[in-house]
């Protein structure tokens, strides 16, 4: 989906019910920046194919908006092709965590026969864990030639969350700092994380983007951008007030690991 002169979205990539996941890419005159690589090698292949077709001669690089596997699971496909992947310095996952992710996916297959067949292996075919090789420790700007990508730290959902803003086009890619239609996943954090998340929402709101590609859900434009921000803000404020997330009670003891 073309969003603007430089920006594209790749939406509705497969993940686990009810979730699908979004990615995107930004094409400058010299470089293309892929935003998130999907959950698997197949998703990464789709994203890569669109990005190459849009600007075949460009140098390519990628960036992960956070550490969860639905946003970095396809990194291996890019690294195998010599493409650098940027990500927050804390976005490092272990082989044990990746195996647990696959096991969790398999457990959600409703049919016992399909679980016994090991059909989760089809979803993860040729997918190899690869962490970002270019660590991000603070805000920075990537010059793509003719446009720039502003990398902004927007923690809260996880400490590793970052957003990418293209000021020339007014387009923001923000990972799971925002979601469209879904309830945001607050269960990965605790009270201090939710408070930090509110500050990240303030930072996004001040940018006044005209288009937002959230980690999940439809692309938002115009008034729906404000609506999306305010929905997440209200749910965070309620969780801070009550200590309970929209999807489960919060014990205040140990945060869930998420995906």
Coordinates of N, CA and C in Angstrom, one line a residue:
X1 N 0.8 -1.2 0.0 CA 0.0 0.0 0.0 C 0.9 1.2 0.0
X2 N 0.7 2.1 -1.0 CA 1.5 3.3 -1.1 C 0.8 4.4 -0.2
X3 N 1.5 5.0 0.7 CA 1.0 6.0 1.6 C 1.3 7.4 1.2
X4 N 2.4 7.6 0.6 CA 2.9 9.0 0.2 C 4.0 8.9 -0.8
X5 N 4.7 9.9 -1.0 CA 5.8 9.9 -2.0 C 6.9 8.9 -1.7
X6 N 7.2 8.7 -0.4 CA 8.3 7.9 0.0 C 7.8 6.6 0.8
X7 N 6.6 6.6 1.3 CA 6.3 5.7 2.3 C 5.3 4.6 1.8
X8 N 5.5 3.4 2.3 CA 4.6 2.3 2.0 C 4.3 1.5 3.2
X9 N 3.1 0.8 3.2 CA 2.8 -0.1 4.3 C 2.5 -1.5 3.8
X10 N 2.9 -2.5 4.5 CA 2.6 -3.9 4.2 C 1.8 -4.4 5.4
X11 N 0.5 -4.5 5.2 CA -0.4 -4.8 6.3 C -1.0 -6.2 6.3
X12 N -1.4 -6.6 7.5 CA -2.1 -7.9 7.6 C -1.3 -9.1 7.4
X13 N 0.0 -9.0 7.8 CA 0.9 -10.2 7.7 C 0.4 -11.2 8.8
X14 N 0.5 -12.5 8.5 CA 0.0 -13.6 9.4 C 0.8 -13.6 10.7
X15 N 0.0 -13.8 11.8 CA 0.6 -14.0 13.1 C -0.3 -15.0 13.8
X16 N -0.8 -14.7 15.0 CA -1.7 -15.6 15.7 C -3.0 -15.0 16.0
X17 N -4.1 -15.8 15.9 CA -5.4 -15.2 16.1 C -5.5 -14.5 17.5
X18 N -6.1 -13.3 17.5 CA -6.8 -12.5 16.4 C -5.8 -11.6 15.8
X19 N -4.5 -11.7 16.0 CA -3.5 -10.7 15.6 C -3.1 -11.0 14.2
X20 N -3.0 -9.9 13.4 CA -2.1 -9.8 12.2 C -1.1 -8.7 12.5
X21 N -0.1 -8.6 11.8 CA 1.0 -7.6 12.1 C 1.3 -6.8 10.8
X22 N 1.7 -5.6 11.1 CA 2.1 -4.7 10.0 C 3.6 -4.5 9.9
X23 N 4.0 -4.1 8.7 CA 5.4 -3.7 8.4 C 5.3 -2.5 7.4
X24 N 6.4 -2.1 6.9 CA 6.4 -1.0 5.9 C 7.8 -0.7 5.4
X25 N 7.9 0.2 4.5 CA 9.2 0.6 4.1 C 9.2 2.1 3.5
X26 N 10.3 2.7 3.6 CA 10.5 4.1 3.1 C 11.6 4.1 2.1
X27 N 11.2 4.6 0.9 CA 12.2 4.7 -0.2 C 12.7 6.1 -0.4
X28 N 14.0 6.3 -0.1 CA 14.6 7.6 -0.5 C 15.2 7.5 -1.9
X29 N 16.0 8.5 -2.3 CA 16.6 8.4 -3.6 C 17.7 7.4 -3.7
X30 N 18.3 7.1 -2.5 CA 19.5 6.3 -2.5 C 19.3 5.0 -1.6
X31 N 18.5 5.1 -0.6 CA 18.4 4.0 0.4 C 16.9 3.7 0.7
X32 N 16.6 2.4 1.0 CA 15.3 2.0 1.4 C 15.4 1.5 2.8
X33 N 14.5 2.0 3.7 CA 14.5 1.5 5.1 C 13.2 0.7 5.3
X34 N 13.4 -0.6 5.5 CA 12.3 -1.5 5.9 C 12.0 -1.4 7.3
X35 N 10.7 -1.2 7.7 CA 10.3 -1.1 9.1 C 9.6 -2.4 9.5
X36 N 10.3 -3.2 10.3 CA 9.9 -4.5 10.8 C 10.0 -5.5 9.7
X37 N 10.2 -6.8 10.1 CA 10.5 -7.8 9.2 C 9.5 -9.0 9.3
X38 N 8.4 -8.8 10.0 CA 7.4 -9.8 10.2 C 7.8 -10.9 11.1
X39 N 7.0 -11.9 11.3 CA 7.2 -13.0 12.2 C 8.0 -14.1 11.7
X40 N 8.1 -14.2 10.4 CA 8.7 -15.4 9.8 C 9.5 -15.0 8.5
X41 N 10.2 -16.0 8.0 CA 11.0 -15.8 6.7 C 10.0 -15.5 5.6
X42 N 8.8 -16.2 5.6 CA 7.9 -15.9 4.5 C 7.4 -14.5 4.5
X43 N 7.1 -14.0 5.7 CA 6.7 -12.6 5.8 C 7.8 -11.7 5.3
X44 N 9.0 -12.0 5.8 CA 10.2 -11.1 5.4 C 10.3 -11.2 3.9
X45 N 10.2 -12.3 3.2 CA 10.3 -12.4 1.8 C 9.3 -11.5 1.1
X46 N 8.1 -11.5 1.6 CA 7.0 -10.6 1.0 C 7.4 -9.1 1.1
X47 N 7.8 -8.7 2.3 CA 8.2 -7.3 2.6 C 9.4 -6.9 1.7
X48 N 10.4 -7.8 1.6 CA 11.6 -7.5 0.8 C 11.2 -7.4 -0.6
X49 N 10.3 -8.3 -1.1 CA 10.0 -8.3 -2.5 C 9.3 -7.0 -2.9
X50 N 8.4 -6.5 -2.1 CA 7.7 -5.2 -2.4 C 8.7 -4.1 -2.4
X51 N 9.6 -4.1 -1.4 CA 10.6 -3.0 -1.2 C 11.6 -3.0 -2.4
X52 N 12.0 -4.1 -2.9 CA 12.9 -4.2 -4.0 C 12.2 -3.7 -5.3
X53 N 11.0 -4.1 -5.4 CA 10.2 -3.7 -6.6 C 10.0 -2.2 -6.7
X54 N 9.7 -1.6 -5.5 CA 9.4 -0.2 -5.5 C 10.6 0.7 -5.9
X55 N 11.8 0.2 -5.5 CA 13.1 1.0 -5.8 C 14.2 0.0 -6.0
X56 N 14.4 -0.6 -7.1 CA 15.3 -1.7 -7.3 C 16.8 -1.3 -7.1
X57 N 17.1 -0.1 -7.4 CA 18.6 0.3 -7.3 C 19.0 0.7 -5.9
X58 N 18.1 0.8 -5.0 CA 18.4 1.4 -3.7 C 19.2 0.4 -2.8
X59 N 20.1 0.9 -2.0 CA 20.7 0.2 -0.9 C 19.6 0.0 0.1
X60 N 19.5 -1.2 0.7 CA 18.5 -1.5 1.7 C 19.0 -1.7 3.1
X61 N 18.2 -1.3 4.1 CA 18.5 -1.6 5.5 C 17.1 -1.8 6.1
X62 N 17.2 -2.3 7.3 CA 15.9 -2.6 8.0 C 16.0 -2.2 9.5
X63 N 14.9 -2.0 10.1 CA 14.8 -1.6 11.5 C 13.7 -2.3 12.2
X64 N 13.9 -2.7 13.5 CA 12.8 -3.4 14.3 C 12.3 -2.3 15.2
X65 N 10.9 -2.2 15.3 CA 10.3 -1.3 16.2 C 10.3 -1.8 17.7
X66 N 10.6 -3.1 17.9 CA 10.6 -3.7 19.2 C 11.2 -5.1 19.2
X67 N 11.2 -5.7 20.4 CA 11.9 -7.0 20.5 C 11.0 -8.2 20.3
X68 N 9.7 -8.0 20.2 CA 8.8 -9.2 20.1 C 8.9 -9.8 18.7
X69 N 8.7 -11.1 18.7 CA 9.1 -11.9 17.5 C 8.2 -11.5 16.3
X70 N 7.0 -11.0 16.5 CA 6.2 -10.6 15.3 C 6.8 -9.4 14.6
X71 N 7.7 -8.8 15.2 CA 8.4 -7.6 14.5 C 9.8 -7.9 14.1
X72 N 10.4 -8.9 14.6 CA 11.8 -9.2 14.2 C 12.1 -10.6 13.8
X73 N 11.0 -11.5 13.7 CA 11.2 -12.9 13.3 C 11.7 -13.1 11.9
X74 N 11.5 -12.1 11.0 CA 12.0 -12.2 9.7 C 13.4 -11.7 9.5
X75 N 14.1 -11.2 10.6 CA 15.4 -10.6 10.4 C 16.4 -11.5 9.7
X76 N 16.3 -12.9 10.0 CA 17.3 -13.8 9.4 C 17.3 -13.7 7.8
X77 N 16.1 -13.5 7.3 CA 16.0 -13.4 5.8 C 16.8 -12.2 5.3
X78 N 16.7 -11.1 6.0 CA 17.5 -9.9 5.6 C 19.0 -10.0 5.9
X79 N 19.3 -10.6 7.0 CA 20.7 -10.7 7.3 C 21.4 -11.7 6.4
X80 N 20.7 -12.7 5.9 CA 21.3 -13.7 5.0 C 21.7 -13.0 3.7
X81 N 21.0 -11.9 3.4 CA 21.3 -11.1 2.2 C 22.2 -9.9 2.4
X82 N 22.9 -9.9 3.6 CA 23.8 -8.9 3.9 C 23.2 -7.5 4.3
X83 N 21.9 -7.5 4.6 CA 21.2 -6.3 4.9 C 21.3 -6.0 6.4
X84 N 21.8 -4.8 6.8 CA 21.9 -4.4 8.2 C 20.5 -4.2 8.8
X85 N 20.4 -4.6 10.0 CA 19.1 -4.5 10.8 C 19.4 -3.6 12.0
X86 N 18.7 -2.5 12.1 CA 18.8 -1.6 13.3 C 17.8 -2.1 14.3
X87 N 18.0 -1.8 15.6 CA 17.1 -2.1 16.6 C 17.6 -1.6 17.9
X88 N 16.7 -1.4 18.9 CA 17.1 -1.0 20.2 C 18.1 -2.0 20.8
X89 N 19.1 -1.4 21.6 CA 20.1 -2.3 22.1 C 19.6 -3.4 23.0
X90 N 18.4 -3.2 23.5 CA 17.8 -4.3 24.4 C 17.0 -5.3 23.6
X91 N 16.9 -5.1 22.3 CA 16.1 -6.0 21.4 C 16.9 -7.2 21.0
X92 N 17.3 -8.0 22.0 CA 18.1 -9.2 21.8 C 17.4 -10.4 22.3
X93 N 17.2 -11.4 21.5 CA 16.4 -12.6 21.8 C 17.3 -13.8 21.7
X94 N 17.0 -14.8 22.6 CA 17.8 -16.0 22.7 C 17.2 -17.1 21.9
X95 N 18.0 -18.1 21.5 CA 17.4 -19.3 20.8 C 16.3 -20.0 21.7
X96 N 16.5 -20.0 23.0 CA 15.5 -20.6 23.9 C 14.2 -19.9 23.8
X97 N 14.3 -18.5 23.8 CA 13.0 -17.7 23.6 C 12.4 -18.0 22.3
X98 N 13.2 -18.2 21.3 CA 12.6 -18.4 19.9 C 11.9 -19.8 19.9
X99 N 12.5 -20.8 20.5 CA 11.9 -22.1 20.6 C 10.6 -22.0 21.4
X100 N 10.6 -21.3 22.5 CA 9.3 -21.1 23.3 C 8.2 -20.4 22.5
X101 N 8.6 -19.5 21.6 CA 7.7 -18.8 20.7 C 7.0 -19.8 19.8
X102 N 7.8 -20.6 19.2 CA 7.2 -21.7 18.3 C 6.3 -22.6 19.0
X103 N 6.7 -23.0 20.2 CA 5.9 -23.9 21.0 C 4.6 -23.3 21.4
X104 N 4.6 -22.0 21.7 CA 3.4 -21.2 22.0 C 2.5 -21.2 20.8
X105 N 3.0 -20.9 19.7 CA 2.3 -20.9 18.4 C 1.6 -22.3 18.2
X106 N 2.4 -23.3 18.4 CA 1.8 -24.7 18.2 C 0.7 -25.0 19.1
X107 N 0.8 -24.5 20.4 CA -0.2 -24.8 21.3 C -1.6 -24.1 21.0
X108 N -1.5 -23.1 20.2 CA -2.8 -22.4 19.8 C -3.4 -23.0 18.6
X109 N -2.9 -24.1 18.0 CA -3.5 -24.8 16.9 C -4.6 -25.6 17.5
X110 N -5.9 -25.4 17.1 CA -7.0 -26.0 17.7 C -7.1 -27.5 17.4
X111 N -6.8 -27.9 16.3 CA -7.0 -29.3 15.9 C -5.8 -30.2 16.5
X112 N -6.2 -31.2 17.3 CA -5.2 -32.1 17.8 C -4.4 -32.8 16.6
X113 N -5.1 -33.1 15.6 CA -4.4 -33.8 14.4 C -3.4 -32.9 13.8
X114 N -3.7 -31.6 13.7 CA -2.7 -30.7 13.1 C -1.6 -30.4 14.0
X115 N -1.9 -30.4 15.4 CA -0.7 -30.2 16.3 C 0.2 -31.4 16.2
X116 N -0.4 -32.6 16.1 CA 0.4 -33.8 16.0 C 1.2 -33.9 14.8
X117 N 0.7 -33.3 13.7 CA 1.4 -33.2 12.4 C 2.6 -32.2 12.5
X118 N 2.6 -31.4 13.5 CA 3.6 -30.4 13.6 C 3.5 -29.3 12.6
X119 N 2.3 -28.8 12.3 CA 2.1 -27.9 11.2 C 2.6 -26.5 11.5
X120 N 3.0 -26.2 12.8 CA 3.6 -24.9 13.1 C 5.0 -24.8 12.3
X121 N 5.5 -25.9 11.9 CA 6.8 -25.9 11.2 C 6.6 -25.3 9.8
X122 N 5.4 -25.4 9.3 CA 5.1 -24.7 8.0 C 5.1 -23.2 8.1
X123 N 4.5 -22.7 9.2 CA 4.5 -21.3 9.4 C 5.9 -20.7 9.6
X124 N 6.8 -21.5 10.3 CA 8.1 -21.0 10.5 C 9.2 -21.6 9.6
X125 N 8.7 -22.1 8.4 CA 9.6 -22.7 7.4 C 10.8 -21.7 7.1
X126 N 12.0 -22.2 7.2 CA 13.2 -21.4 6.9 C 13.5 -20.2 7.7
X127 N 12.8 -20.1 8.9 CA 12.9 -18.9 9.7 C 14.1 -19.2 10.7
X128 N 15.1 -18.4 10.7 CA 16.2 -18.5 11.6 C 16.3 -17.2 12.5
X129 N 16.5 -17.4 13.8 CA 16.6 -16.2 14.6 C 17.8 -15.4 14.3
X130 N 17.6 -14.1 14.1 CA 18.7 -13.1 14.0 C 18.4 -11.8 14.7
X131 N 19.2 -11.4 15.6 CA 19.0 -10.2 16.3 C 19.5 -9.0 15.5
X132 N 19.0 -7.8 15.8 CA 19.5 -6.6 15.1 C 21.1 -6.5 15.3
X133 N 21.8 -6.1 14.2 CA 23.2 -6.0 14.3 C 23.7 -4.6 14.4
X134 N 22.8 -3.6 14.4 CA 23.1 -2.2 14.5 C 22.3 -1.6 15.7
X135 N 22.9 -1.6 16.9 CA 22.2 -1.2 18.1 C 21.8 0.3 18.1
X136 N 20.6 0.6 18.5 CA 20.2 2.0 18.7 C 20.1 2.3 20.2
X137 N 20.8 3.4 20.6 CA 20.8 3.7 22.0 C 20.2 5.1 22.3
X138 N 19.8 5.8 21.3 CA 19.1 7.1 21.4 C 18.6 7.5 20.1
X139 N 17.9 8.7 20.2 CA 17.3 9.2 18.9 C 18.4 9.5 17.9
X140 N 18.1 9.3 16.7 CA 19.0 9.6 15.6 C 18.2 9.8 14.3
X141 N 19.0 10.2 13.2 CA 18.3 10.4 11.9 C 19.1 9.6 10.9
X142 N 18.4 8.9 10.1 CA 18.9 8.2 8.9 C 18.6 8.9 7.7
X143 N 19.6 9.3 6.9 CA 19.5 10.0 5.6 C 19.3 9.0 4.5
X144 N 18.1 9.0 3.9 CA 17.8 8.0 2.8 C 18.0 8.6 1.5
X145 N 18.4 9.9 1.4 CA 18.5 10.6 0.1 C 17.1 11.2 -0.3
X146 N 17.0 12.5 -0.2 CA 15.7 13.1 -0.5 C 14.7 13.1 0.5
X147 N 14.9 12.2 1.6 CA 14.0 12.2 2.7 C 14.8 11.6 3.9
X148 N 14.4 11.9 5.1 CA 15.1 11.4 6.3 C 14.1 10.6 7.1
X149 N 14.7 9.7 7.9 CA 13.9 8.9 8.9 C 14.4 9.2 10.3
X150 N 13.5 9.8 11.0 CA 13.8 10.2 12.4 C 13.5 9.0 13.3
X151 N 14.5 8.5 14.0 CA 14.4 7.4 14.9 C 14.2 7.9 16.3
X152 N 13.0 7.6 16.9 CA 12.7 8.1 18.2 C 12.4 7.0 19.2
X153 N 13.0 7.1 20.4 CA 12.7 6.2 21.4 C 11.3 6.4 22.0
X154 N 10.5 5.4 21.9 CA 9.1 5.5 22.5 C 8.8 4.3 23.3
X155 N 9.5 4.1 24.4 CA 9.3 2.9 25.3 C 7.9 2.9 26.0
X156 N 7.6 1.8 26.5 CA 6.3 1.6 27.3 C 5.7 0.2 27.1
X157 N 5.4 -0.1 25.9 CA 4.9 -1.5 25.6 C 6.1 -2.4 25.9
X158 N 7.3 -2.1 25.5 CA 8.5 -2.7 26.0 C 9.5 -1.6 26.1
X159 N 10.6 -1.8 26.8 CA 11.7 -0.8 26.8 C 12.4 -0.6 25.5
X160 N 12.2 -1.6 24.6 CA 12.8 -1.6 23.3 C 12.1 -0.9 22.2
X161 N 10.9 -0.3 22.5 CA 10.1 0.2 21.4 C 10.6 1.5 20.9
X162 N 10.6 1.6 19.6 CA 11.0 2.8 18.9 C 10.0 3.1 17.8
X163 N 10.0 4.4 17.4 CA 9.1 4.8 16.3 C 10.0 5.5 15.2
X164 N 9.5 5.5 14.0 CA 10.2 6.1 12.8 C 9.3 7.1 12.2
X165 N 9.7 8.4 12.1 CA 8.9 9.4 11.6 C 9.6 10.0 10.3
X166 N 8.8 10.1 9.3 CA 9.3 10.7 8.0 C 8.7 12.1 7.9
X167 N 9.4 13.1 8.3 CA 8.8 14.4 8.3 C 8.4 15.0 7.0
X168 N 9.1 14.6 5.9 CA 8.7 15.1 4.6 C 7.4 14.7 4.2
X169 N 6.9 13.5 4.7 CA 5.6 12.9 4.3 C 4.6 12.9 5.4
X170 N 5.0 13.3 6.7 CA 4.1 13.3 7.8 C 3.6 11.9 8.2
X171 N 4.5 10.9 7.9 CA 4.1 9.5 8.1 C 4.9 8.9 9.3
X172 N 4.2 8.2 10.2 CA 4.8 7.7 11.4 C 4.6 6.2 11.4
X173 N 5.7 5.4 11.6 CA 5.7 4.0 11.9 C 6.0 3.8 13.4
X174 N 5.1 3.2 14.2 CA 5.3 3.3 15.6 C 5.2 1.9 16.3
X175 N 5.2 0.8 15.5 CA 5.1 -0.5 16.2 C 3.9 -0.5 17.1
X176 N 4.1 -1.2 18.3 CA 3.0 -1.4 19.2 C 2.8 -0.3 20.2
X177 N 3.5 0.8 20.0 CA 3.1 2.0 20.8 C 1.7 2.4 20.6
X178 N 1.2 2.1 19.4 CA -0.2 2.2 19.0 C -0.7 1.0 18.3
X179 N -2.0 0.7 18.5 CA -2.7 -0.3 17.7 C -4.0 0.2 17.2
X180 N -4.5 -0.3 16.1 CA -5.8 0.1 15.6 C -6.8 -1.1 15.7
X181 N -7.9 -0.8 16.4 CA -8.9 -1.8 16.5 C -8.7 -2.8 17.7
X182 N -7.5 -3.2 17.9 CA -7.1 -4.1 19.0 C -7.0 -3.4 20.3
X183 N -7.2 -4.2 21.4 CA -6.8 -3.7 22.7 C -5.3 -3.7 22.8
X184 N -4.6 -2.6 23.2 CA -3.2 -2.7 23.3 C -2.7 -3.7 24.3
X185 N -1.5 -4.2 24.1 CA -1.0 -5.3 25.0 C -0.2 -4.6 26.1
X186 N -0.9 -4.4 27.3 CA -0.2 -3.8 28.4 C 0.4 -4.9 29.3
X187 N 0.1 -6.2 29.0 CA 0.5 -7.2 30.0 C 2.0 -7.5 30.0
X188 N 2.7 -6.9 29.1 CA 4.2 -7.1 29.0 C 4.9 -6.3 30.0
X189 N 4.2 -5.3 30.7 CA 4.8 -4.4 31.5 C 4.1 -4.2 32.9
X190 N 4.6 -3.3 33.7 CA 4.0 -2.9 35.0 C 3.8 -1.4 35.0
X191 N 3.4 -1.0 36.2 CA 3.1 0.4 36.4 C 4.1 1.4 35.8
X192 N 5.4 1.3 36.1 CA 6.4 2.2 35.6 C 6.4 2.2 34.1
X193 N 6.2 1.0 33.4 CA 6.2 1.0 32.0 C 5.0 1.7 31.4
X194 N 3.8 1.6 32.0 CA 2.6 2.2 31.5 C 2.8 3.8 31.7
X195 N 3.4 4.2 32.7 CA 3.6 5.6 32.9 C 4.6 6.2 31.8
X196 N 5.6 5.4 31.5 CA 6.5 5.8 30.5 C 5.8 5.8 29.1
X197 N 4.9 4.8 28.9 CA 4.2 4.7 27.7 C 3.4 6.0 27.4
X198 N 2.7 6.5 28.5 CA 2.0 7.8 28.4 C 2.9 8.9 27.8
X199 N 4.1 9.0 28.3 CA 5.1 10.0 27.8 C 5.4 9.8 26.4
X200 N 5.5 8.5 25.9 CA 5.7 8.2 24.5 C 4.5 8.7 23.7
X201 N 3.3 8.5 24.2 CA 2.1 9.0 23.4 C 2.2 10.5 23.3
X202 N 2.6 11.2 24.4 CA 2.7 12.6 24.3 C 3.7 13.0 23.2
X203 N 4.8 12.3 23.1 CA 5.8 12.6 22.1 C 5.3 12.4 20.7
X204 N 4.5 11.3 20.5 CA 3.9 11.0 19.2 C 2.9 12.1 18.8
X205 N 2.1 12.5 19.8 CA 1.0 13.5 19.6 C 1.6 14.8 19.1
X206 N 2.8 15.2 19.7 CA 3.4 16.4 19.4 C 3.9 16.5 17.9
X207 N 4.2 15.3 17.4 CA 4.6 15.2 16.0 C 3.5 15.6 15.0
X208 N 2.3 15.3 15.5 CA 1.1 15.6 14.7 C 1.2 14.9 13.3
X209 N 1.5 13.6 13.3 CA 1.5 12.9 12.0 C 0.2 12.8 11.3
X210 N 0.2 12.9 10.0 CA -1.0 12.8 9.2 C -1.4 11.3 8.9
X211 N -0.4 10.4 9.0 CA -0.6 9.0 8.7 C 0.2 8.2 9.7
X212 N -0.5 7.2 10.3 CA 0.2 6.3 11.2 C 0.1 4.8 10.8
X213 N 1.2 4.2 10.7 CA 1.2 2.7 10.6 C 1.5 2.1 11.9
X214 N 0.5 1.6 12.6 CA 0.7 1.0 13.9 C 1.2 -0.4 13.7
X215 N 1.6 -1.0 14.8 CA 2.1 -2.4 14.8 C 1.0 -3.4 14.3
X216 N -0.3 -3.1 14.6 CA -1.4 -4.0 14.3 C -2.6 -3.1 14.0
X217 N -3.4 -3.6 13.0 CA -4.6 -2.9 12.7 C -4.5 -2.0 11.5
X218 N -5.6 -1.4 11.0 CA -5.6 -0.6 9.8 C -4.7 0.7 9.9
X219 N -4.2 1.1 8.8 CA -3.5 2.4 8.8 C -4.4 3.5 9.1
X220 N -3.9 4.4 10.0 CA -4.8 5.6 10.4 C -4.4 6.8 9.7
X221 N -5.4 7.6 9.3 CA -5.2 8.9 8.7 C -6.1 9.9 9.3
X222 N -5.7 11.2 9.2 CA -6.6 12.3 9.6 C -7.0 12.2 11.1
X223 N -8.3 12.3 11.3 CA -8.9 12.3 12.7 C -8.7 10.9 13.4
X224 N -8.6 9.9 12.6 CA -8.4 8.6 13.2 C -7.1 8.4 13.9
X225 N -6.1 9.2 13.5 CA -4.8 9.2 14.2 C -5.0 9.7 15.7
X226 N -5.7 10.8 15.9 CA -6.0 11.3 17.2 C -6.8 10.3 18.0
X227 N -7.8 9.7 17.4 CA -8.7 8.7 18.0 C -7.8 7.5 18.5
X228 N -6.9 7.1 17.7 CA -6.1 5.9 18.1 C -5.2 6.2 19.3
X229 N -4.6 7.4 19.3 CA -3.7 7.8 20.4 C -4.6 7.9 21.7
X230 N -5.7 8.6 21.6 CA -6.6 8.8 22.8 C -7.1 7.5 23.3
X231 N -7.4 6.5 22.4 CA -7.9 5.2 22.9 C -6.8 4.5 23.8
X232 N -5.6 4.5 23.3 CA -4.5 3.9 24.0 C -4.3 4.6 25.3
X233 N -4.3 6.0 25.2 CA -4.1 6.8 26.4 C -5.1 6.5 27.5
X234 N -6.4 6.4 27.1 CA -7.5 6.1 28.1 C -7.3 4.8 28.8
X235 N -6.9 3.8 28.0 CA -6.7 2.4 28.6 C -5.5 2.4 29.5
X236 N -4.4 3.1 29.2 CA -3.3 3.2 30.0 C -3.6 3.9 31.3
X237 N -4.3 5.0 31.2 CA -4.7 5.8 32.4 C -5.6 4.9 33.4
X238 N -6.5 4.1 32.8 CA -7.3 3.2 33.6 C -6.5 2.1 34.2
X239 N -5.5 1.6 33.5 CA -4.7 0.5 34.1 C -3.8 1.1 35.2
X240 N -3.3 2.3 35.0 CA -2.6 3.0 36.1 C -3.4 3.2 37.3
X241 N -4.7 3.6 37.1 CA -5.6 3.9 38.2 C -6.0 2.6 39.0
X242 N -6.2 1.5 38.2 CA -6.8 0.3 38.9 C -5.8 -0.8 39.1
X243 N -4.7 -0.7 38.4 CA -3.7 -1.8 38.4 C -4.1 -3.1 37.6
X244 N -5.1 -2.9 36.7 CA -5.7 -4.0 35.9 C -5.6 -3.6 34.5
X245 N -5.1 -4.5 33.6 CA -5.0 -4.3 32.2 C -6.3 -4.6 31.5
X246 N -6.5 -4.1 30.3 CA -7.8 -4.4 29.6 C -8.1 -5.9 29.4
X247 N -7.0 -6.7 29.4 CA -7.2 -8.1 29.0 C -7.0 -9.1 30.1
X248 N -6.4 -8.7 31.2 CA -6.3 -9.6 32.4 C -5.9 -8.8 33.6
X249 N -6.2 -9.4 34.8 CA -5.7 -8.7 36.0 C -4.2 -8.6 36.1
X250 N -3.7 -7.6 36.6 CA -2.3 -7.4 36.8 C -1.9 -7.6 38.2
X251 N -1.0 -8.6 38.5 CA -0.7 -8.9 39.9 C 0.3 -8.0 40.5
X252 N 1.0 -7.2 39.7 CA 2.0 -6.3 40.2 C 3.3 -7.1 40.7
X253 N 3.4 -8.4 40.4 CA 4.5 -9.1 40.9 C 5.5 -9.3 39.7
X254 N 5.1 -10.1 38.7 CA 6.0 -10.3 37.6 C 5.4 -10.0 36.3
X255 N 6.0 -9.2 35.4 CA 5.4 -8.9 34.1 C 5.4 -10.1 33.2
X256 N 4.4 -10.2 32.4 CA 4.4 -11.3 31.4 C 5.5 -11.0 30.4
X257 N 6.0 -12.0 29.8 CA 7.1 -11.9 28.8 C 6.6 -11.4 27.5
X258 N 5.3 -11.7 27.1 CA 4.8 -11.3 25.8 C 5.5 -12.2 24.7
X259 N 5.4 -11.6 23.5 CA 6.0 -12.4 22.4 C 7.2 -11.6 21.8

